[in-house]
Amino acid sequence: MRVAIAGAGNVGRSIAQELIDNGHQVMLIERQPKMLRPDRVPAAEWVLADACEVASLEEANVAGCDVVVAATGDDKTNLVLSLLAKTEFAVPRVVARVNRAENEWLFTEQWGVDVAVSKPRVMAALVEEAVTVGDLVRLMTFRQGEANLVEITLPPTAPYVGQPIHAVPLPRDSALVAILRGKRVLVPSPDDPIEAGDELIFVCTAEVEDDVRAVILGADSVERTRGSR
């Protein structure tokens, strides 16, 4: 997945590093030369440009991105970029940072914003959750990192598609807490079958994330995921 992030401050760099760690291609767009610090996130592509200028966005090939993240510290800039990304470049997913709570009402589809959030980890998770099938996406961390809320969208090839939940041998310290199926939110019961396209939401410790991935997606999924990063 190719992601463009406008704003190379602490928030933008945090999002960039997390997405890079999860195997995605990231381009950081920054208009202030003093903030252009490629050594901070060396795996990212760095572009010195004004994200509110159509010509700059064309030169950066924003139209070729799957996601644009407006992560600057200025709400006006984030809104203008969101609108340009959606209307001029038809970017499928636009995630925007809200800096001031009183401006939150502006961050709507009318301004090209698909999701408006403020936390770097949540922003990164929303980017991935929208487009990632067949891998584990960490949505949130609890208890100072002791437990995580994670999501897996089931591909048709997943080993337990069509089987009831009680047949899935989940590891210790993990629990399936919800199934998102279309527009429905299902509370799992042992006899419910899981289907291709289901978004399975788990709570588990970091230590068993790879085990959950291996059970739900197949034993080779962990090495396959690592090999793609």
mmCIF file of C-alpha atoms in Angstrom:
data_model
loop_
_atom_site.group_PDB
_atom_site.id
_atom_site.type_symbol
_atom_site.label_atom_id
_atom_site.label_comp_id
_atom_site.label_asym_id
_atom_site.label_seq_id
_atom_site.Cartn_x
_atom_site.Cartn_y
_atom_site.Cartn_z
ATOM 1 C CA MET A 1 0.000 0.000 0.000
ATOM 2 C CA ARG A 2 1.260 3.490 -0.867
ATOM 3 C CA VAL A 3 0.478 6.222 1.657
ATOM 4 C CA ALA A 4 1.151 9.966 1.430
ATOM 5 C CA ILE A 5 1.425 11.829 4.742
ATOM 6 C CA ALA A 6 1.422 15.626 4.840
ATOM 7 C CA GLY A 7 3.243 17.029 7.841
ATOM 8 C CA ALA A 8 6.582 15.680 9.057
ATOM 9 C CA GLY A 9 6.242 16.696 12.689
ATOM 10 C CA ASN A 10 6.013 14.240 15.555
ATOM 11 C CA VAL A 11 2.554 13.043 14.520
ATOM 12 C CA GLY A 12 3.372 12.569 10.854
ATOM 13 C CA ARG A 13 6.648 10.789 11.587
ATOM 14 C CA SER A 14 4.964 8.504 14.135
ATOM 15 C CA ILE A 15 2.322 7.463 11.629
ATOM 16 C CA ALA A 16 4.949 7.009 8.919
ATOM 17 C CA GLN A 17 7.187 4.803 11.041
ATOM 18 C CA GLU A 18 4.332 2.577 12.166
ATOM 19 C CA LEU A 19 3.062 2.086 8.616
ATOM 20 C CA ILE A 20 6.587 1.377 7.363
ATOM 21 C CA ASP A 21 7.051 -1.168 10.152
ATOM 22 C CA ASN A 22 3.890 -2.846 8.869
ATOM 23 C CA GLY A 23 5.289 -3.140 5.350
ATOM 24 C CA HIS A 24 3.775 -0.136 3.555
ATOM 25 C CA GLN A 25 5.356 2.473 1.264
ATOM 26 C CA VAL A 26 5.209 5.956 2.785
ATOM 27 C CA MET A 27 5.827 9.401 1.311
ATOM 28 C CA LEU A 28 6.205 12.313 3.760
ATOM 29 C CA ILE A 29 5.315 15.753 2.367
ATOM 30 C CA GLU A 30 6.672 18.759 4.270
ATOM 31 C CA ARG A 31 6.713 22.430 3.214
ATOM 32 C CA GLN A 32 9.227 23.714 5.786
ATOM 33 C CA PRO A 33 12.851 22.931 4.875
ATOM 34 C CA LYS A 34 13.897 22.882 8.534
ATOM 35 C CA MET A 35 11.420 20.034 9.167
ATOM 36 C CA LEU A 36 12.815 17.949 6.322
ATOM 37 C CA ARG A 37 14.771 15.352 8.298
ATOM 38 C CA PRO A 38 15.040 12.114 6.326
ATOM 39 C CA ASP A 39 17.285 10.623 8.996
ATOM 40 C CA ARG A 40 14.293 10.544 11.384
ATOM 41 C CA VAL A 41 12.378 8.106 9.136
ATOM 42 C CA PRO A 42 14.972 6.907 6.619
ATOM 43 C CA ALA A 43 12.721 4.305 4.979
ATOM 44 C CA ALA A 44 10.204 6.963 3.896
ATOM 45 C CA GLU A 45 10.288 8.999 0.697
ATOM 46 C CA TRP A 46 10.629 12.682 1.651
ATOM 47 C CA VAL A 47 9.211 15.490 -0.492
ATOM 48 C CA LEU A 48 9.667 19.226 0.078
ATOM 49 C CA ALA A 49 6.377 20.692 -1.141
ATOM 50 C CA ASP A 50 3.246 22.604 -0.178
ATOM 51 C CA ALA A 51 0.484 20.030 0.249
ATOM 52 C CA CYS A 52 -2.142 22.673 -0.514
ATOM 53 C CA GLU A 53 -0.866 23.273 -4.054
ATOM 54 C CA VAL A 54 -2.296 21.132 -6.838
ATOM 55 C CA ALA A 55 0.921 21.300 -8.862
ATOM 56 C CA SER A 56 2.977 20.031 -5.920
ATOM 57 C CA LEU A 57 0.581 17.147 -5.339
ATOM 58 C CA GLU A 58 0.684 16.261 -9.032
ATOM 59 C CA GLU A 59 4.476 16.230 -8.999
ATOM 60 C CA ALA A 60 4.430 13.970 -5.934
ATOM 61 C CA ASN A 61 2.009 11.606 -7.751
ATOM 62 C CA VAL A 62 -0.604 11.726 -5.002
ATOM 63 C CA ALA A 63 -3.056 10.215 -7.496
ATOM 64 C CA GLY A 64 -1.039 6.987 -7.270
ATOM 65 C CA CYS A 65 -1.565 6.689 -3.516
ATOM 66 C CA ASP A 66 -4.053 4.388 -1.839
ATOM 67 C CA VAL A 67 -4.352 6.676 1.177
ATOM 68 C CA VAL A 68 -3.608 10.309 1.994
ATOM 69 C CA VAL A 69 -3.121 11.317 5.627
ATOM 70 C CA ALA A 70 -3.449 15.028 6.434
ATOM 71 C CA ALA A 71 -1.377 15.170 9.611
ATOM 72 C CA THR A 72 -0.194 18.764 9.847
ATOM 73 C CA GLY A 73 -0.676 20.903 12.928
ATOM 74 C CA ASP A 74 -2.984 23.282 11.058
ATOM 75 C CA ASP A 75 -6.640 22.328 10.574
ATOM 76 C CA LYS A 76 -7.101 24.600 7.546
ATOM 77 C CA THR A 77 -4.206 22.897 5.777
ATOM 78 C CA ASN A 78 -5.585 19.465 6.607
ATOM 79 C CA LEU A 79 -9.019 20.368 5.254
ATOM 80 C CA VAL A 80 -7.666 21.830 2.008
ATOM 81 C CA LEU A 81 -5.441 18.808 1.421
ATOM 82 C CA SER A 82 -8.314 16.421 2.150
ATOM 83 C CA LEU A 83 -10.559 18.171 -0.358
ATOM 84 C CA LEU A 84 -7.857 18.231 -3.039
ATOM 85 C CA ALA A 85 -6.917 14.590 -2.478
ATOM 86 C CA LYS A 86 -10.508 13.445 -2.866
ATOM 87 C CA THR A 87 -11.807 15.772 -5.596
ATOM 88 C CA GLU A 88 -8.711 16.406 -7.738
ATOM 89 C CA PHE A 89 -6.839 13.125 -7.333
ATOM 90 C CA ALA A 90 -9.605 10.628 -6.456
ATOM 91 C CA VAL A 91 -7.643 9.134 -3.557
ATOM 92 C CA PRO A 92 -9.737 6.237 -2.180
ATOM 93 C CA ARG A 93 -9.072 6.899 1.515
ATOM 94 C CA VAL A 94 -8.419 10.240 3.210
ATOM 95 C CA VAL A 95 -7.600 10.322 6.927
ATOM 96 C CA ALA A 96 -7.326 13.746 8.566
ATOM 97 C CA ARG A 97 -5.924 14.939 11.864
ATOM 98 C CA VAL A 98 -8.104 17.277 13.923
ATOM 99 C CA ASN A 99 -5.999 19.662 16.018
ATOM 100 C CA ARG A 100 -8.714 21.773 17.623
ATOM 101 C CA ALA A 101 -11.867 20.137 18.962
ATOM 102 C CA GLU A 102 -14.047 23.069 17.903
ATOM 103 C CA ASN A 103 -13.148 22.363 14.261
ATOM 104 C CA GLU A 104 -14.181 18.719 14.308
ATOM 105 C CA TRP A 105 -17.576 19.434 12.725
ATOM 106 C CA LEU A 106 -15.800 20.575 9.549
ATOM 107 C CA PHE A 107 -14.027 17.273 8.971
ATOM 108 C CA THR A 108 -16.749 15.575 6.918
ATOM 109 C CA GLU A 109 -17.199 13.938 3.536
ATOM 110 C CA GLN A 110 -18.037 17.357 2.104
ATOM 111 C CA TRP A 111 -14.397 18.283 2.722
ATOM 112 C CA GLY A 112 -13.153 14.955 1.364
ATOM 113 C CA VAL A 113 -12.483 13.453 4.795
ATOM 114 C CA ASP A 114 -13.285 9.757 5.185
ATOM 115 C CA VAL A 115 -12.075 9.539 8.787
ATOM 116 C CA ALA A 116 -11.161 12.345 11.195
ATOM 117 C CA VAL A 117 -8.993 11.374 14.166
ATOM 118 C CA SER A 118 -6.243 12.714 16.349
ATOM 119 C CA LYS A 119 -4.084 9.865 17.663
ATOM 120 C CA PRO A 120 -1.179 8.632 15.499
ATOM 121 C CA ARG A 121 -1.718 4.958 16.309
ATOM 122 C CA VAL A 122 -5.450 5.176 15.628
ATOM 123 C CA MET A 123 -4.796 6.963 12.337
ATOM 124 C CA ALA A 124 -2.355 4.283 11.208
ATOM 125 C CA ALA A 125 -4.770 1.521 12.207
ATOM 126 C CA LEU A 126 -7.661 3.111 10.311
ATOM 127 C CA VAL A 127 -5.524 3.392 7.204
ATOM 128 C CA GLU A 128 -4.630 -0.291 7.340
ATOM 129 C CA GLU A 129 -7.997 -1.619 8.462
ATOM 130 C CA ALA A 130 -9.704 -0.164 5.395
ATOM 131 C CA VAL A 131 -7.528 -1.930 2.846
ATOM 132 C CA THR A 132 -5.816 -4.887 4.511
ATOM 133 C CA VAL A 133 -7.186 -8.385 3.920
ATOM 134 C CA GLY A 134 -5.365 -11.475 5.101
ATOM 135 C CA ASP A 135 -3.150 -9.911 7.747
ATOM 136 C CA LEU A 136 -3.357 -8.852 11.373
ATOM 137 C CA VAL A 137 -3.851 -5.130 12.041
ATOM 138 C CA ARG A 138 -3.264 -3.728 15.528
ATOM 139 C CA LEU A 139 -6.025 -1.231 16.302
ATOM 140 C CA MET A 140 -5.362 -0.247 19.894
ATOM 141 C CA THR A 141 -3.140 -1.000 22.878
ATOM 142 C CA PHE A 142 -4.369 -1.513 26.435
ATOM 143 C CA ARG A 143 -2.684 -1.687 29.836
ATOM 144 C CA GLN A 144 0.600 -0.075 28.785
ATOM 145 C CA GLY A 145 1.071 -2.500 25.924
ATOM 146 C CA GLU A 146 0.171 -5.697 27.783
ATOM 147 C CA ALA A 147 -2.878 -6.354 25.578
ATOM 148 C CA ASN A 148 -3.901 -5.272 22.088
ATOM 149 C CA LEU A 149 -7.088 -4.954 20.112
ATOM 150 C CA VAL A 150 -6.380 -6.490 16.703
ATOM 151 C CA GLU A 151 -8.357 -7.092 13.516
ATOM 152 C CA ILE A 152 -8.118 -9.719 10.796
ATOM 153 C CA THR A 153 -10.231 -9.577 7.635
ATOM 154 C CA LEU A 154 -10.705 -13.145 6.420
ATOM 155 C CA PRO A 155 -9.694 -13.993 2.850
ATOM 156 C CA PRO A 156 -11.571 -16.847 1.146
ATOM 157 C CA THR A 157 -8.502 -19.073 1.595
ATOM 158 C CA ALA A 158 -8.444 -18.835 5.411
ATOM 159 C CA PRO A 159 -8.422 -22.367 6.894
ATOM 160 C CA TYR A 160 -11.520 -22.051 9.105
ATOM 161 C CA VAL A 161 -13.862 -20.240 6.692
ATOM 162 C CA GLY A 162 -17.277 -21.887 6.930
ATOM 163 C CA GLN A 163 -16.540 -23.587 10.240
ATOM 164 C CA PRO A 164 -18.050 -22.753 13.643
ATOM 165 C CA ILE A 165 -16.118 -20.649 16.117
ATOM 166 C CA HIS A 166 -15.756 -23.531 18.568
ATOM 167 C CA ALA A 167 -13.646 -25.353 15.955
ATOM 168 C CA VAL A 168 -11.044 -22.579 15.893
ATOM 169 C CA PRO A 169 -8.179 -23.436 18.305
ATOM 170 C CA LEU A 170 -7.312 -19.951 19.546
ATOM 171 C CA PRO A 171 -4.180 -19.691 21.703
ATOM 172 C CA ARG A 172 -4.192 -18.835 25.365
ATOM 173 C CA ASP A 173 -4.444 -15.110 26.225
ATOM 174 C CA SER A 174 -6.584 -14.349 23.185
ATOM 175 C CA ALA A 175 -10.318 -13.858 22.718
ATOM 176 C CA LEU A 176 -12.582 -13.228 19.739
ATOM 177 C CA VAL A 177 -14.771 -10.338 20.930
ATOM 178 C CA ALA A 178 -16.704 -9.274 17.807
ATOM 179 C CA ILE A 179 -17.378 -10.109 14.174
ATOM 180 C CA LEU A 180 -18.083 -7.317 11.700
ATOM 181 C CA ARG A 181 -20.085 -8.718 8.777
ATOM 182 C CA GLY A 182 -21.174 -6.099 6.284
ATOM 183 C CA LYS A 183 -23.005 -3.465 8.324
ATOM 184 C CA ARG A 184 -23.696 -5.851 11.205
ATOM 185 C CA VAL A 185 -21.803 -6.253 14.470
ATOM 186 C CA LEU A 186 -22.104 -9.814 15.775
ATOM 187 C CA VAL A 187 -21.364 -11.063 19.268
ATOM 188 C CA PRO A 188 -19.599 -14.404 18.675
ATOM 189 C CA SER A 189 -21.188 -17.588 19.959
ATOM 190 C CA PRO A 190 -19.543 -21.025 19.738
ATOM 191 C CA ASP A 191 -21.808 -22.357 16.979
ATOM 192 C CA ASP A 192 -21.598 -19.301 14.695
ATOM 193 C CA PRO A 193 -19.701 -19.991 11.449
ATOM 194 C CA ILE A 194 -17.100 -17.511 10.222
ATOM 195 C CA GLU A 195 -17.274 -16.337 6.621
ATOM 196 C CA ALA A 196 -14.920 -14.919 4.020
ATOM 197 C CA GLY A 197 -14.861 -11.149 4.317
ATOM 198 C CA ASP A 198 -15.632 -11.181 8.048
ATOM 199 C CA GLU A 199 -13.624 -8.730 10.131
ATOM 200 C CA LEU A 200 -12.661 -10.601 13.281
ATOM 201 C CA ILE A 201 -11.843 -8.444 16.296
ATOM 202 C CA PHE A 202 -9.611 -9.992 18.973
ATOM 203 C CA VAL A 203 -8.147 -8.953 22.290
ATOM 204 C CA CYS A 204 -4.818 -10.659 22.888
ATOM 205 C CA THR A 205 -1.387 -10.133 24.357
ATOM 206 C CA ALA A 206 1.424 -9.041 22.043
ATOM 207 C CA GLU A 207 3.183 -12.352 22.668
ATOM 208 C CA VAL A 208 0.415 -14.402 21.011
ATOM 209 C CA GLU A 209 -0.356 -12.127 18.037
ATOM 210 C CA ASP A 210 1.688 -14.319 15.696
ATOM 211 C CA ASP A 211 -0.083 -17.411 17.064
ATOM 212 C CA VAL A 212 -3.492 -15.829 16.419
ATOM 213 C CA ARG A 213 -2.391 -14.921 12.889
ATOM 214 C CA ALA A 214 -1.135 -18.460 12.260
ATOM 215 C CA VAL A 215 -4.391 -20.047 13.445
ATOM 216 C CA ILE A 216 -6.734 -17.717 11.592
ATOM 217 C CA LEU A 217 -4.747 -17.288 8.352
ATOM 218 C CA GLY A 218 -2.668 -20.463 8.191
ATOM 219 C CA ALA A 219 0.659 -21.624 9.545
ATOM 220 C CA ASP A 220 2.688 -19.943 6.779
ATOM 221 C CA SER A 221 1.061 -16.516 7.227
ATOM 222 C CA VAL A 222 3.567 -15.250 9.795
ATOM 223 C CA GLU A 223 6.624 -15.905 7.602
ATOM 224 C CA ARG A 224 4.739 -14.656 4.535
ATOM 225 C CA THR A 225 3.938 -11.392 6.274
ATOM 226 C CA ARG A 226 7.482 -10.923 7.549
ATOM 227 C CA GLY A 227 8.881 -11.672 4.130
ATOM 228 C CA SER A 228 6.812 -8.894 2.562
ATOM 229 C CA ARG A 229 8.150 -6.258 4.982
#
